[in-house]
């Protein structure tokens, strides 16, 4: 069958028709254990009863009105996100890349409104991922993604991961801010050392720069805390959210302090869809579930248990798994064979995971995952490791 979709994805030959919690049911009826969660999006799993009820009720009332009018649901979600974080203000969009664009604009405008219009450059880190729009891509700095799309948007200086000397050296007269993911997701689940984040905070304070945390992947409970920064002892000035915030409905958000956002006055930014009543109602329901007493404690307990079991597998299969790393339920297995082979081997065991940079397989179960599903996942990963270890032994024997 010829596809009329732009072929920018190497899609797996698999389609789903239904989901239930941590499980996806394929069009051929097979059940898959979903440790991909649509790339860290379905935080409450599939067809969560509260979200189903919320979307049904709101769909009968109001979907969209535009930002020409007050949107009480957006006011409420912004108020709750600010109450739960360092931020004073929120701008809503429809995706992560848009949230990053807003953050970049906000930082530049802050410097301009502070009488320093020459400051527009943002320092980012090798291995980062900030999205696929032209500016977010320039911030990402991945040559493979930039190639053929003309000159990258100016204003980004990339330095090696967690290299403080290089970061210090990159601060110049035109520097406006520093942007980093507290745990690099796409880059291979690399946890940024908290000491490095503290040093970035000091550097920003010293030079009048704004610190942006891109928490599009780490935010909304993924690391076992509502926001990853809360566990680092470092508070940013600006934070981007998206992925899990809508529980599968597209929402992006850029949060900032009053001071950082002081340049963003009437007319400086906009979005037709951003913050519409349907999206906001779902965001409110997701946030309410995740901040329910005990929810994040349970995420942390389940994550610890999973990580312990994975460490045992690493010890048993040293020729397959090199390292287990991550924070909360953002877990990376750095592989010895190609990460893609492990993703395939897991899929053969009817389990979904996502490849990332640095030869890592990402495990991103929904945050509602239970002990039984963790045990099931470990059994399937165990079998996939047996398969990969046997394949390697076989390859070695045929070679000699
Ligand atoms: C996914 C992701 C983005 C991009 O989000 P989109 O919704 O795909 O535009 C940006 N930053 C981080 C850290 C991400 O994980």
mmCIF file of C-alpha atoms and ligand atoms in Angstrom:
data_model
loop_
_atom_site.group_PDB
_atom_site.id
_atom_site.type_symbol
_atom_site.label_atom_id
_atom_site.label_comp_id
_atom_site.label_asym_id
_atom_site.label_seq_id
_atom_site.Cartn_x
_atom_site.Cartn_y
_atom_site.Cartn_z
ATOM 1 C CA UNK A 1 0.000 0.000 0.000
ATOM 2 C CA UNK A 2 1.441 3.389 -0.920
ATOM 3 C CA UNK A 3 1.431 5.931 1.880
ATOM 4 C CA UNK A 4 0.503 9.538 1.333
ATOM 5 C CA UNK A 5 2.259 10.599 4.532
ATOM 6 C CA UNK A 6 5.527 12.475 4.076
ATOM 7 C CA UNK A 7 8.062 9.688 4.629
ATOM 8 C CA UNK A 8 10.108 11.363 7.368
ATOM 9 C CA UNK A 9 9.617 8.443 9.790
ATOM 10 C CA UNK A 10 10.971 4.894 9.434
ATOM 11 C CA UNK A 11 7.768 3.426 10.846
ATOM 12 C CA UNK A 12 7.532 -0.032 12.378
ATOM 13 C CA UNK A 13 4.992 -2.247 10.588
ATOM 14 C CA UNK A 14 2.506 -2.152 13.439
ATOM 15 C CA UNK A 15 -0.705 -0.234 14.128
ATOM 16 C CA UNK A 16 -2.933 -0.069 17.176
ATOM 17 C CA UNK A 17 -6.635 0.291 17.568
ATOM 18 C CA UNK A 18 -7.133 0.460 21.313
ATOM 19 C CA UNK A 19 -5.354 1.021 24.588
ATOM 20 C CA UNK A 20 -6.050 0.103 28.226
ATOM 21 C CA UNK A 21 -3.730 1.498 30.888
ATOM 22 C CA UNK A 22 -0.209 0.253 30.154
ATOM 23 C CA UNK A 23 -1.392 -2.001 27.309
ATOM 24 C CA UNK A 24 -1.925 -1.397 23.612
ATOM 25 C CA UNK A 25 -4.003 -3.692 21.426
ATOM 26 C CA UNK A 26 -2.766 -3.957 17.844
ATOM 27 C CA UNK A 27 -5.085 -4.091 14.826
ATOM 28 C CA UNK A 28 -4.367 -7.855 14.641
ATOM 29 C CA UNK A 29 -5.532 -8.291 18.246
ATOM 30 C CA UNK A 30 -2.079 -8.772 19.824
ATOM 31 C CA UNK A 31 -1.470 -7.093 23.197
ATOM 32 C CA UNK A 32 1.682 -5.028 23.723
ATOM 33 C CA UNK A 33 3.089 -3.833 27.038
ATOM 34 C CA UNK A 34 3.560 -0.128 26.415
ATOM 35 C CA UNK A 35 6.839 1.162 27.868
ATOM 36 C CA UNK A 36 6.993 3.880 25.208
ATOM 37 C CA UNK A 37 3.878 5.857 26.237
ATOM 38 C CA UNK A 38 3.873 7.636 22.879
ATOM 39 C CA UNK A 39 7.322 9.010 23.802
ATOM 40 C CA UNK A 40 6.612 10.022 27.411
ATOM 41 C CA UNK A 41 3.174 11.423 26.612
ATOM 42 C CA UNK A 42 0.539 9.011 27.985
ATOM 43 C CA UNK A 43 1.430 9.588 31.641
ATOM 44 C CA UNK A 44 -1.911 8.194 32.830
ATOM 45 C CA UNK A 45 -1.818 5.329 30.328
ATOM 46 C CA UNK A 46 -4.423 4.739 27.656
ATOM 47 C CA UNK A 47 -8.147 5.410 27.995
ATOM 48 C CA UNK A 48 -7.818 6.576 31.612
ATOM 49 C CA UNK A 49 -11.438 6.739 32.890
ATOM 50 C CA UNK A 50 -11.011 10.260 34.309
ATOM 51 C CA UNK A 51 -9.618 11.588 31.011
ATOM 52 C CA UNK A 52 -12.302 9.826 28.980
ATOM 53 C CA UNK A 53 -14.996 11.382 31.168
ATOM 54 C CA UNK A 54 -13.321 14.806 31.036
ATOM 55 C CA UNK A 55 -13.051 14.933 27.250
ATOM 56 C CA UNK A 56 -16.626 13.672 26.797
ATOM 57 C CA UNK A 57 -18.065 16.259 29.157
ATOM 58 C CA UNK A 58 -16.031 19.148 27.763
ATOM 59 C CA UNK A 59 -16.735 18.125 24.151
ATOM 60 C CA UNK A 60 -20.429 18.736 24.797
ATOM 61 C CA UNK A 61 -19.715 22.200 26.236
ATOM 62 C CA UNK A 62 -16.952 24.044 24.384
ATOM 63 C CA UNK A 63 -13.845 23.208 22.361
ATOM 64 C CA UNK A 64 -12.310 26.410 21.120
ATOM 65 C CA UNK A 65 -12.907 30.146 21.323
ATOM 66 C CA UNK A 66 -9.439 31.717 20.635
ATOM 67 C CA UNK A 67 -7.403 33.946 22.896
ATOM 68 C CA UNK A 68 -9.457 37.007 21.987
ATOM 69 C CA UNK A 69 -11.544 36.170 25.069
ATOM 70 C CA UNK A 70 -10.867 35.064 28.618
ATOM 71 C CA UNK A 71 -10.532 31.300 28.941
ATOM 72 C CA UNK A 72 -11.333 30.382 32.570
ATOM 73 C CA UNK A 73 -9.946 26.848 32.124
ATOM 74 C CA UNK A 74 -6.591 28.297 30.968
ATOM 75 C CA UNK A 75 -6.567 30.745 33.894
ATOM 76 C CA UNK A 76 -7.118 27.830 36.250
ATOM 77 C CA UNK A 77 -4.434 25.561 34.759
ATOM 78 C CA UNK A 78 -1.925 28.437 34.706
ATOM 79 C CA UNK A 79 -2.771 29.244 38.334
ATOM 80 C CA UNK A 80 -2.258 25.610 39.359
ATOM 81 C CA UNK A 81 1.017 25.209 37.429
ATOM 82 C CA UNK A 82 2.351 28.395 39.040
ATOM 83 C CA UNK A 83 1.192 27.341 42.522
ATOM 84 C CA UNK A 84 3.058 24.054 42.037
ATOM 85 C CA UNK A 85 6.266 25.602 40.685
ATOM 86 C CA UNK A 86 8.611 28.617 40.798
ATOM 87 C CA UNK A 87 6.689 30.345 38.003
ATOM 88 C CA UNK A 88 4.387 33.376 38.023
ATOM 89 C CA UNK A 89 3.102 33.181 34.470
ATOM 90 C CA UNK A 90 2.346 30.672 31.690
ATOM 91 C CA UNK A 91 1.906 30.803 27.921
ATOM 92 C CA UNK A 92 0.095 27.797 26.389
ATOM 93 C CA UNK A 93 0.799 26.250 23.013
ATOM 94 C CA UNK A 94 0.192 22.955 21.233
ATOM 95 C CA UNK A 95 3.596 21.267 21.227
ATOM 96 C CA UNK A 96 7.023 21.110 22.781
ATOM 97 C CA UNK A 97 8.853 22.921 19.998
ATOM 98 C CA UNK A 98 6.414 25.812 20.277
ATOM 99 C CA UNK A 99 7.019 26.002 24.020
ATOM 100 C CA UNK A 100 10.772 26.166 23.318
ATOM 101 C CA UNK A 101 10.191 28.924 20.724
ATOM 102 C CA UNK A 102 8.276 30.900 23.341
ATOM 103 C CA UNK A 103 11.089 30.416 25.863
ATOM 104 C CA UNK A 104 13.696 31.641 23.359
ATOM 105 C CA UNK A 105 11.612 34.704 22.481
ATOM 106 C CA UNK A 106 10.932 35.432 26.145
ATOM 107 C CA UNK A 107 14.632 35.318 27.061
ATOM 108 C CA UNK A 108 15.600 37.595 24.180
ATOM 109 C CA UNK A 109 12.804 40.020 25.014
ATOM 110 C CA UNK A 110 13.813 40.048 28.684
ATOM 111 C CA UNK A 111 17.297 41.230 27.784
ATOM 112 C CA UNK A 112 15.920 43.802 25.356
ATOM 113 C CA UNK A 113 13.425 45.090 27.954
ATOM 114 C CA UNK A 114 16.335 45.279 30.436
ATOM 115 C CA UNK A 115 18.175 47.669 28.128
ATOM 116 C CA UNK A 116 20.524 45.021 26.696
ATOM 117 C CA UNK A 117 19.129 44.351 23.192
ATOM 118 C CA UNK A 118 22.554 43.111 22.029
ATOM 119 C CA UNK A 119 22.060 40.005 24.172
ATOM 120 C CA UNK A 120 20.176 37.384 22.164
ATOM 121 C CA UNK A 121 22.355 34.266 22.145
ATOM 122 C CA UNK A 122 21.533 31.115 24.104
ATOM 123 C CA UNK A 123 24.021 28.483 25.197
ATOM 124 C CA UNK A 124 22.902 24.847 24.724
ATOM 125 C CA UNK A 125 24.612 21.468 25.154
ATOM 126 C CA UNK A 126 25.779 18.680 22.870
ATOM 127 C CA UNK A 127 23.265 15.844 22.868
ATOM 128 C CA UNK A 128 20.354 18.207 23.594
ATOM 129 C CA UNK A 129 16.953 17.927 21.989
ATOM 130 C CA UNK A 130 14.646 20.928 21.908
ATOM 131 C CA UNK A 131 12.392 20.231 18.903
ATOM 132 C CA UNK A 132 12.173 20.495 15.124
ATOM 133 C CA UNK A 133 11.113 24.053 14.283
ATOM 134 C CA UNK A 134 13.931 26.128 12.838
ATOM 135 C CA UNK A 135 14.953 27.892 16.061
ATOM 136 C CA UNK A 136 14.433 24.819 18.281
ATOM 137 C CA UNK A 137 16.531 22.856 15.786
ATOM 138 C CA UNK A 138 19.321 25.422 15.911
ATOM 139 C CA UNK A 139 19.190 25.108 19.718
ATOM 140 C CA UNK A 140 19.322 21.312 19.366
ATOM 141 C CA UNK A 141 22.382 21.700 17.159
ATOM 142 C CA UNK A 142 22.270 18.165 15.739
ATOM 143 C CA UNK A 143 24.030 18.323 12.340
ATOM 144 C CA UNK A 144 22.021 15.383 11.003
ATOM 145 C CA UNK A 145 18.733 17.242 11.574
ATOM 146 C CA UNK A 146 20.042 20.615 10.323
ATOM 147 C CA UNK A 147 21.570 19.393 7.065
ATOM 148 C CA UNK A 148 19.993 20.791 3.891
ATOM 149 C CA UNK A 149 17.702 23.257 5.609
ATOM 150 C CA UNK A 150 19.784 26.342 4.930
ATOM 151 C CA UNK A 151 21.707 28.399 7.477
ATOM 152 C CA UNK A 152 20.662 27.465 11.031
ATOM 153 C CA UNK A 153 18.826 30.222 12.920
ATOM 154 C CA UNK A 154 21.508 32.414 14.470
ATOM 155 C CA UNK A 155 21.795 32.852 18.204
ATOM 156 C CA UNK A 156 22.826 29.487 19.634
ATOM 157 C CA UNK A 157 26.199 28.417 20.961
ATOM 158 C CA UNK A 158 26.631 24.757 21.757
ATOM 159 C CA UNK A 159 29.157 23.440 24.266
ATOM 160 C CA UNK A 160 30.087 19.874 25.346
ATOM 161 C CA UNK A 161 27.776 18.134 27.841
ATOM 162 C CA UNK A 162 28.299 19.211 31.473
ATOM 163 C CA UNK A 163 31.552 21.010 30.630
ATOM 164 C CA UNK A 164 31.704 23.998 32.978
ATOM 165 C CA UNK A 165 34.931 25.490 31.620
ATOM 166 C CA UNK A 166 33.539 25.422 28.063
ATOM 167 C CA UNK A 167 30.245 26.922 29.264
ATOM 168 C CA UNK A 168 32.070 29.747 31.069
ATOM 169 C CA UNK A 169 34.173 30.394 27.993
ATOM 170 C CA UNK A 170 31.056 30.534 25.796
ATOM 171 C CA UNK A 171 29.476 33.380 27.798
ATOM 172 C CA UNK A 172 30.019 36.550 25.793
ATOM 173 C CA UNK A 173 28.636 40.069 25.376
ATOM 174 C CA UNK A 174 25.722 38.745 23.297
ATOM 175 C CA UNK A 175 24.746 35.882 25.636
ATOM 176 C CA UNK A 176 21.153 36.095 26.897
ATOM 177 C CA UNK A 177 20.621 32.733 28.578
ATOM 178 C CA UNK A 178 21.432 29.052 29.011
ATOM 179 C CA UNK A 179 19.032 26.236 28.106
ATOM 180 C CA UNK A 180 19.309 22.637 29.306
ATOM 181 C CA UNK A 181 17.201 19.507 29.938
ATOM 182 C CA UNK A 182 17.810 18.416 33.582
ATOM 183 C CA UNK A 183 17.821 14.860 32.201
ATOM 184 C CA UNK A 184 18.562 14.635 28.494
ATOM 185 C CA UNK A 185 15.848 12.415 27.037
ATOM 186 C CA UNK A 186 16.433 11.996 23.303
ATOM 187 C CA UNK A 187 20.167 12.391 23.906
ATOM 188 C CA UNK A 188 20.241 9.061 25.783
ATOM 189 C CA UNK A 189 18.745 9.576 29.263
ATOM 190 C CA UNK A 190 21.799 11.450 30.487
ATOM 191 C CA UNK A 191 21.232 12.829 33.991
ATOM 192 C CA UNK A 192 22.893 16.229 34.290
ATOM 193 C CA UNK A 193 24.952 16.320 37.522
ATOM 194 C CA UNK A 194 23.193 18.575 40.049
ATOM 195 C CA UNK A 195 26.495 20.318 40.772
ATOM 196 C CA UNK A 196 26.677 21.341 37.131
ATOM 197 C CA UNK A 197 23.136 22.735 37.249
ATOM 198 C CA UNK A 198 24.070 24.686 40.385
ATOM 199 C CA UNK A 199 27.110 26.085 38.576
ATOM 200 C CA UNK A 200 24.882 27.140 35.654
ATOM 201 C CA UNK A 201 22.576 28.951 38.088
ATOM 202 C CA UNK A 202 25.565 30.824 39.552
ATOM 203 C CA UNK A 203 26.891 31.664 36.109
ATOM 204 C CA UNK A 204 23.493 33.055 35.083
ATOM 205 C CA UNK A 205 23.197 35.144 38.255
ATOM 206 C CA UNK A 206 26.709 36.454 37.855
ATOM 207 C CA UNK A 207 26.181 37.587 34.232
ATOM 208 C CA UNK A 208 22.498 38.590 34.243
ATOM 209 C CA UNK A 209 21.477 35.589 32.100
ATOM 210 C CA UNK A 210 18.243 33.608 32.295
ATOM 211 C CA UNK A 211 18.302 29.869 32.975
ATOM 212 C CA UNK A 212 15.821 27.786 30.953
ATOM 213 C CA UNK A 213 15.033 24.195 31.892
ATOM 214 C CA UNK A 214 13.468 22.237 29.048
ATOM 215 C CA UNK A 215 11.243 19.877 31.053
ATOM 216 C CA UNK A 216 9.134 18.797 28.093
ATOM 217 C CA UNK A 217 10.140 15.180 28.719
ATOM 218 C CA UNK A 218 11.059 15.272 32.437
ATOM 219 C CA UNK A 219 8.086 17.343 33.642
ATOM 220 C CA UNK A 220 4.659 16.280 34.981
ATOM 221 C CA UNK A 221 5.880 13.434 37.151
ATOM 222 C CA UNK A 222 8.147 11.502 34.796
ATOM 223 C CA UNK A 223 11.130 11.606 37.166
ATOM 224 C CA UNK A 224 8.997 10.891 40.251
ATOM 225 C CA UNK A 225 8.662 14.603 41.055
ATOM 226 C CA UNK A 226 6.172 16.954 39.446
ATOM 227 C CA UNK A 227 9.114 18.780 37.864
ATOM 228 C CA UNK A 228 12.652 17.414 37.682
ATOM 229 C CA UNK A 229 14.147 20.720 38.850
ATOM 230 C CA UNK A 230 12.518 20.222 42.283
ATOM 231 C CA UNK A 231 14.922 17.361 42.911
ATOM 232 C CA UNK A 232 18.034 19.248 41.794
ATOM 233 C CA UNK A 233 18.062 22.112 44.299
ATOM 234 C CA UNK A 234 18.262 24.513 41.346
ATOM 235 C CA UNK A 235 15.410 26.770 40.244
ATOM 236 C CA UNK A 236 15.294 28.010 36.646
ATOM 237 C CA UNK A 237 13.802 31.318 35.447
ATOM 238 C CA UNK A 238 11.947 29.717 32.554
ATOM 239 C CA UNK A 239 10.627 26.158 32.055
ATOM 240 C CA UNK A 240 9.054 24.432 29.068
ATOM 241 C CA UNK A 241 6.481 21.652 29.364
ATOM 242 C CA UNK A 242 4.542 19.600 26.828
ATOM 243 C CA UNK A 243 4.498 15.809 26.350
ATOM 244 C CA UNK A 244 2.661 14.489 29.445
ATOM 245 C CA UNK A 245 0.757 17.662 30.295
ATOM 246 C CA UNK A 246 -2.269 16.795 28.142
ATOM 247 C CA UNK A 247 -2.111 13.044 28.786
ATOM 248 C CA UNK A 248 -2.150 12.500 24.998
ATOM 249 C CA UNK A 249 -3.938 15.686 23.985
ATOM 250 C CA UNK A 250 -1.473 18.195 22.454
ATOM 251 C CA UNK A 251 -0.468 20.931 24.917
ATOM 252 C CA UNK A 252 2.729 22.937 25.267
ATOM 253 C CA UNK A 253 3.482 25.447 27.996
ATOM 254 C CA UNK A 254 6.190 27.976 28.715
ATOM 255 C CA UNK A 255 6.421 28.969 32.385
ATOM 256 C CA UNK A 256 8.431 31.904 33.702
ATOM 257 C CA UNK A 257 8.932 34.213 36.647
ATOM 258 C CA UNK A 258 7.367 37.686 36.521
ATOM 259 C CA UNK A 259 10.828 39.231 36.122
ATOM 260 C CA UNK A 260 11.895 36.908 33.263
ATOM 261 C CA UNK A 261 8.642 37.537 31.384
ATOM 262 C CA UNK A 262 8.575 41.304 31.852
ATOM 263 C CA UNK A 263 9.152 42.008 28.137
ATOM 264 C CA UNK A 264 6.229 39.860 26.927
ATOM 265 C CA UNK A 265 3.549 42.537 26.746
ATOM 266 C CA UNK A 266 0.366 42.728 24.624
ATOM 267 C CA UNK A 267 1.036 41.745 21.022
ATOM 268 C CA UNK A 268 4.494 40.218 21.538
ATOM 269 C CA UNK A 269 3.392 36.589 21.096
ATOM 270 C CA UNK A 270 0.350 34.588 20.093
ATOM 271 C CA UNK A 271 -1.247 31.251 19.241
ATOM 272 C CA UNK A 272 -4.615 30.506 17.669
ATOM 273 C CA UNK A 273 -5.164 27.128 19.303
ATOM 274 C CA UNK A 274 -2.946 27.540 22.384
ATOM 275 C CA UNK A 275 -4.772 27.078 25.670
ATOM 276 C CA UNK A 276 -8.188 26.203 24.242
ATOM 277 C CA UNK A 277 -10.879 24.963 26.647
ATOM 278 C CA UNK A 278 -10.702 21.330 25.488
ATOM 279 C CA UNK A 279 -6.917 21.113 25.937
ATOM 280 C CA UNK A 280 -6.986 22.996 29.242
ATOM 281 C CA UNK A 281 -9.682 20.792 30.760
ATOM 282 C CA UNK A 282 -7.548 17.740 29.990
ATOM 283 C CA UNK A 283 -4.434 19.445 31.398
ATOM 284 C CA UNK A 284 -6.336 20.193 34.610
ATOM 285 C CA UNK A 285 -7.422 16.560 34.937
ATOM 286 C CA UNK A 286 -3.880 15.232 34.315
ATOM 287 C CA UNK A 287 -2.369 17.639 36.836
ATOM 288 C CA UNK A 288 -5.023 16.790 39.416
ATOM 289 C CA UNK A 289 -4.359 13.037 39.068
ATOM 290 C CA UNK A 290 -0.579 13.399 39.242
ATOM 291 C CA UNK A 291 -0.646 15.694 42.265
ATOM 292 C CA UNK A 292 -3.092 13.435 44.137
ATOM 293 C CA UNK A 293 -1.622 12.514 47.549
ATOM 294 C CA UNK A 294 0.598 9.448 47.200
ATOM 295 C CA UNK A 295 0.699 9.367 43.382
ATOM 296 C CA UNK A 296 4.302 10.535 42.968
ATOM 297 C CA UNK A 297 5.487 8.532 46.006
ATOM 298 C CA UNK A 298 4.169 5.453 44.243
ATOM 299 C CA UNK A 299 5.922 6.455 40.996
ATOM 300 C CA UNK A 300 9.200 6.727 42.919
ATOM 301 C CA UNK A 301 8.705 3.367 44.640
ATOM 302 C CA UNK A 302 7.820 1.576 41.390
ATOM 303 C CA UNK A 303 10.745 3.247 39.605
ATOM 304 C CA UNK A 304 13.201 2.173 42.297
ATOM 305 C CA UNK A 305 11.960 -1.407 42.120
ATOM 306 C CA UNK A 306 12.234 -1.431 38.298
ATOM 307 C CA UNK A 307 15.733 0.029 38.403
ATOM 308 C CA UNK A 308 16.860 -2.619 40.931
ATOM 309 C CA UNK A 309 15.516 -5.416 38.740
ATOM 310 C CA UNK A 310 17.187 -3.879 35.681
ATOM 311 C CA UNK A 311 20.503 -3.651 37.542
ATOM 312 C CA UNK A 312 20.205 -7.409 38.198
ATOM 313 C CA UNK A 313 19.668 -7.975 34.474
ATOM 314 C CA UNK A 314 22.720 -5.857 33.692
ATOM 315 C CA UNK A 315 24.777 -8.057 36.048
ATOM 316 C CA UNK A 316 23.419 -11.211 34.419
ATOM 317 C CA UNK A 317 23.906 -9.992 30.835
ATOM 318 C CA UNK A 318 27.143 -7.955 30.848
ATOM 319 C CA UNK A 319 27.525 -8.559 27.088
ATOM 320 C CA UNK A 320 24.131 -6.959 26.416
ATOM 321 C CA UNK A 321 23.460 -4.157 28.922
ATOM 322 C CA UNK A 322 26.326 -1.777 29.725
ATOM 323 C CA UNK A 323 24.535 0.582 32.113
ATOM 324 C CA UNK A 324 21.167 1.351 33.692
ATOM 325 C CA UNK A 325 20.583 5.051 34.269
ATOM 326 C CA UNK A 326 17.919 7.712 34.561
ATOM 327 C CA UNK A 327 15.557 9.364 37.016
ATOM 328 C CA UNK A 328 12.192 8.005 38.114
ATOM 329 C CA UNK A 329 10.375 6.387 35.198
ATOM 330 C CA UNK A 330 12.687 7.955 32.620
ATOM 331 C CA UNK A 331 15.065 5.012 32.426
ATOM 332 C CA UNK A 332 17.844 4.312 29.950
ATOM 333 C CA UNK A 333 19.579 1.038 29.172
ATOM 334 C CA UNK A 334 22.896 1.752 27.500
ATOM 335 C CA UNK A 335 23.396 -1.220 25.236
ATOM 336 C CA UNK A 336 26.375 -3.188 23.946
ATOM 337 C CA UNK A 337 24.623 -4.408 20.787
ATOM 338 C CA UNK A 338 22.813 -1.694 18.800
ATOM 339 C CA UNK A 339 19.953 -0.116 20.777
ATOM 340 C CA UNK A 340 17.698 -0.683 17.753
ATOM 341 C CA UNK A 341 18.309 -4.451 18.062
ATOM 342 C CA UNK A 342 17.050 -4.351 21.645
ATOM 343 C CA UNK A 343 13.971 -2.338 20.650
ATOM 344 C CA UNK A 344 13.258 -4.981 17.982
ATOM 345 C CA UNK A 345 13.902 -7.864 20.400
ATOM 346 C CA UNK A 346 11.533 -6.286 22.928
ATOM 347 C CA UNK A 347 8.880 -5.815 20.279
ATOM 348 C CA UNK A 348 9.215 -9.505 19.425
ATOM 349 C CA UNK A 349 8.377 -10.061 23.132
ATOM 350 C CA UNK A 350 5.335 -7.766 22.686
ATOM 351 C CA UNK A 351 6.816 -4.882 24.589
ATOM 352 C CA UNK A 352 7.371 -1.317 23.332
ATOM 353 C CA UNK A 353 10.380 0.863 24.178
ATOM 354 C CA UNK A 354 12.070 3.796 22.436
ATOM 355 C CA UNK A 355 15.630 4.148 21.145
ATOM 356 C CA UNK A 356 17.601 7.265 22.108
ATOM 357 C CA UNK A 357 21.062 8.716 21.462
ATOM 358 C CA UNK A 358 24.279 7.262 22.949
ATOM 359 C CA UNK A 359 23.059 3.728 22.047
ATOM 360 C CA UNK A 360 20.390 3.808 24.738
ATOM 361 C CA UNK A 361 16.987 2.138 24.940
ATOM 362 C CA UNK A 362 14.493 4.309 26.802
ATOM 363 C CA UNK A 363 11.901 2.735 29.072
ATOM 364 C CA UNK A 364 9.009 5.168 29.511
ATOM 365 C CA UNK A 365 6.094 3.308 31.110
ATOM 366 C CA UNK A 366 2.953 5.249 31.910
ATOM 367 C CA UNK A 367 3.177 6.628 35.456
ATOM 368 C CA UNK A 368 0.180 4.490 36.501
ATOM 369 C CA UNK A 369 2.166 1.292 35.882
ATOM 370 C CA UNK A 370 1.731 -1.326 38.633
ATOM 371 C CA UNK A 371 3.920 -4.005 40.246
ATOM 372 C CA UNK A 372 2.470 -6.779 38.040
ATOM 373 C CA UNK A 373 3.312 -4.853 34.875
ATOM 374 C CA UNK A 374 6.810 -4.111 36.161
ATOM 375 C CA UNK A 375 7.336 -7.842 36.778
ATOM 376 C CA UNK A 376 5.973 -8.588 33.299
ATOM 377 C CA UNK A 377 8.304 -5.988 31.753
ATOM 378 C CA UNK A 378 11.352 -7.426 33.554
ATOM 379 C CA UNK A 379 10.469 -10.943 32.322
ATOM 380 C CA UNK A 380 10.191 -9.680 28.751
ATOM 381 C CA UNK A 381 13.442 -7.688 28.932
ATOM 382 C CA UNK A 382 15.107 -10.800 30.397
ATOM 383 C CA UNK A 383 13.976 -12.894 27.393
ATOM 384 C CA UNK A 384 15.070 -10.175 24.940
ATOM 385 C CA UNK A 385 18.511 -10.139 26.630
ATOM 386 C CA UNK A 386 18.767 -13.961 26.377
ATOM 387 C CA UNK A 387 17.963 -13.666 22.690
ATOM 388 C CA UNK A 388 20.543 -10.911 22.072
ATOM 389 C CA UNK A 389 23.241 -12.681 24.137
ATOM 390 C CA UNK A 390 22.666 -15.905 22.142
ATOM 391 C CA UNK A 391 22.787 -13.995 18.854
ATOM 392 C CA UNK A 392 26.146 -12.500 19.864
ATOM 393 C CA UNK A 393 27.604 -15.845 20.893
ATOM 394 C CA UNK A 394 26.414 -17.350 17.623
ATOM 395 C CA UNK A 395 27.946 -14.489 15.601
ATOM 396 C CA UNK A 396 31.276 -14.966 17.429
ATOM 397 C CA UNK A 397 31.305 -18.732 16.843
ATOM 398 C CA UNK A 398 30.576 -18.412 13.122
ATOM 399 C CA UNK A 399 33.316 -15.792 12.822
ATOM 400 C CA UNK A 400 36.012 -17.978 14.420
HETATM 401 C C1 LIG B 1 9.943 16.024 22.735
HETATM 402 C C2 LIG B 1 10.786 17.143 23.163
HETATM 403 C C3 LIG B 1 10.723 18.401 22.523
HETATM 404 C C4 LIG B 1 9.881 18.656 21.296
HETATM 405 O O1 LIG B 1 8.509 18.476 21.518
HETATM 406 P P1 LIG B 1 7.511 18.391 20.255
HETATM 407 O O2 LIG B 1 6.154 18.321 20.894
HETATM 408 O O3 LIG B 1 7.867 17.169 19.477
HETATM 409 O O4 LIG B 1 7.691 19.620 19.453
HETATM 410 C C5 LIG B 1 11.515 19.417 23.028
HETATM 411 N N1 LIG B 1 12.300 19.242 24.097
HETATM 412 C C6 LIG B 1 12.375 18.059 24.744
HETATM 413 C C7 LIG B 1 13.258 17.917 25.941
HETATM 414 C C8 LIG B 1 11.641 16.962 24.288
HETATM 415 O O5 LIG B 1 11.740 15.778 24.904
#
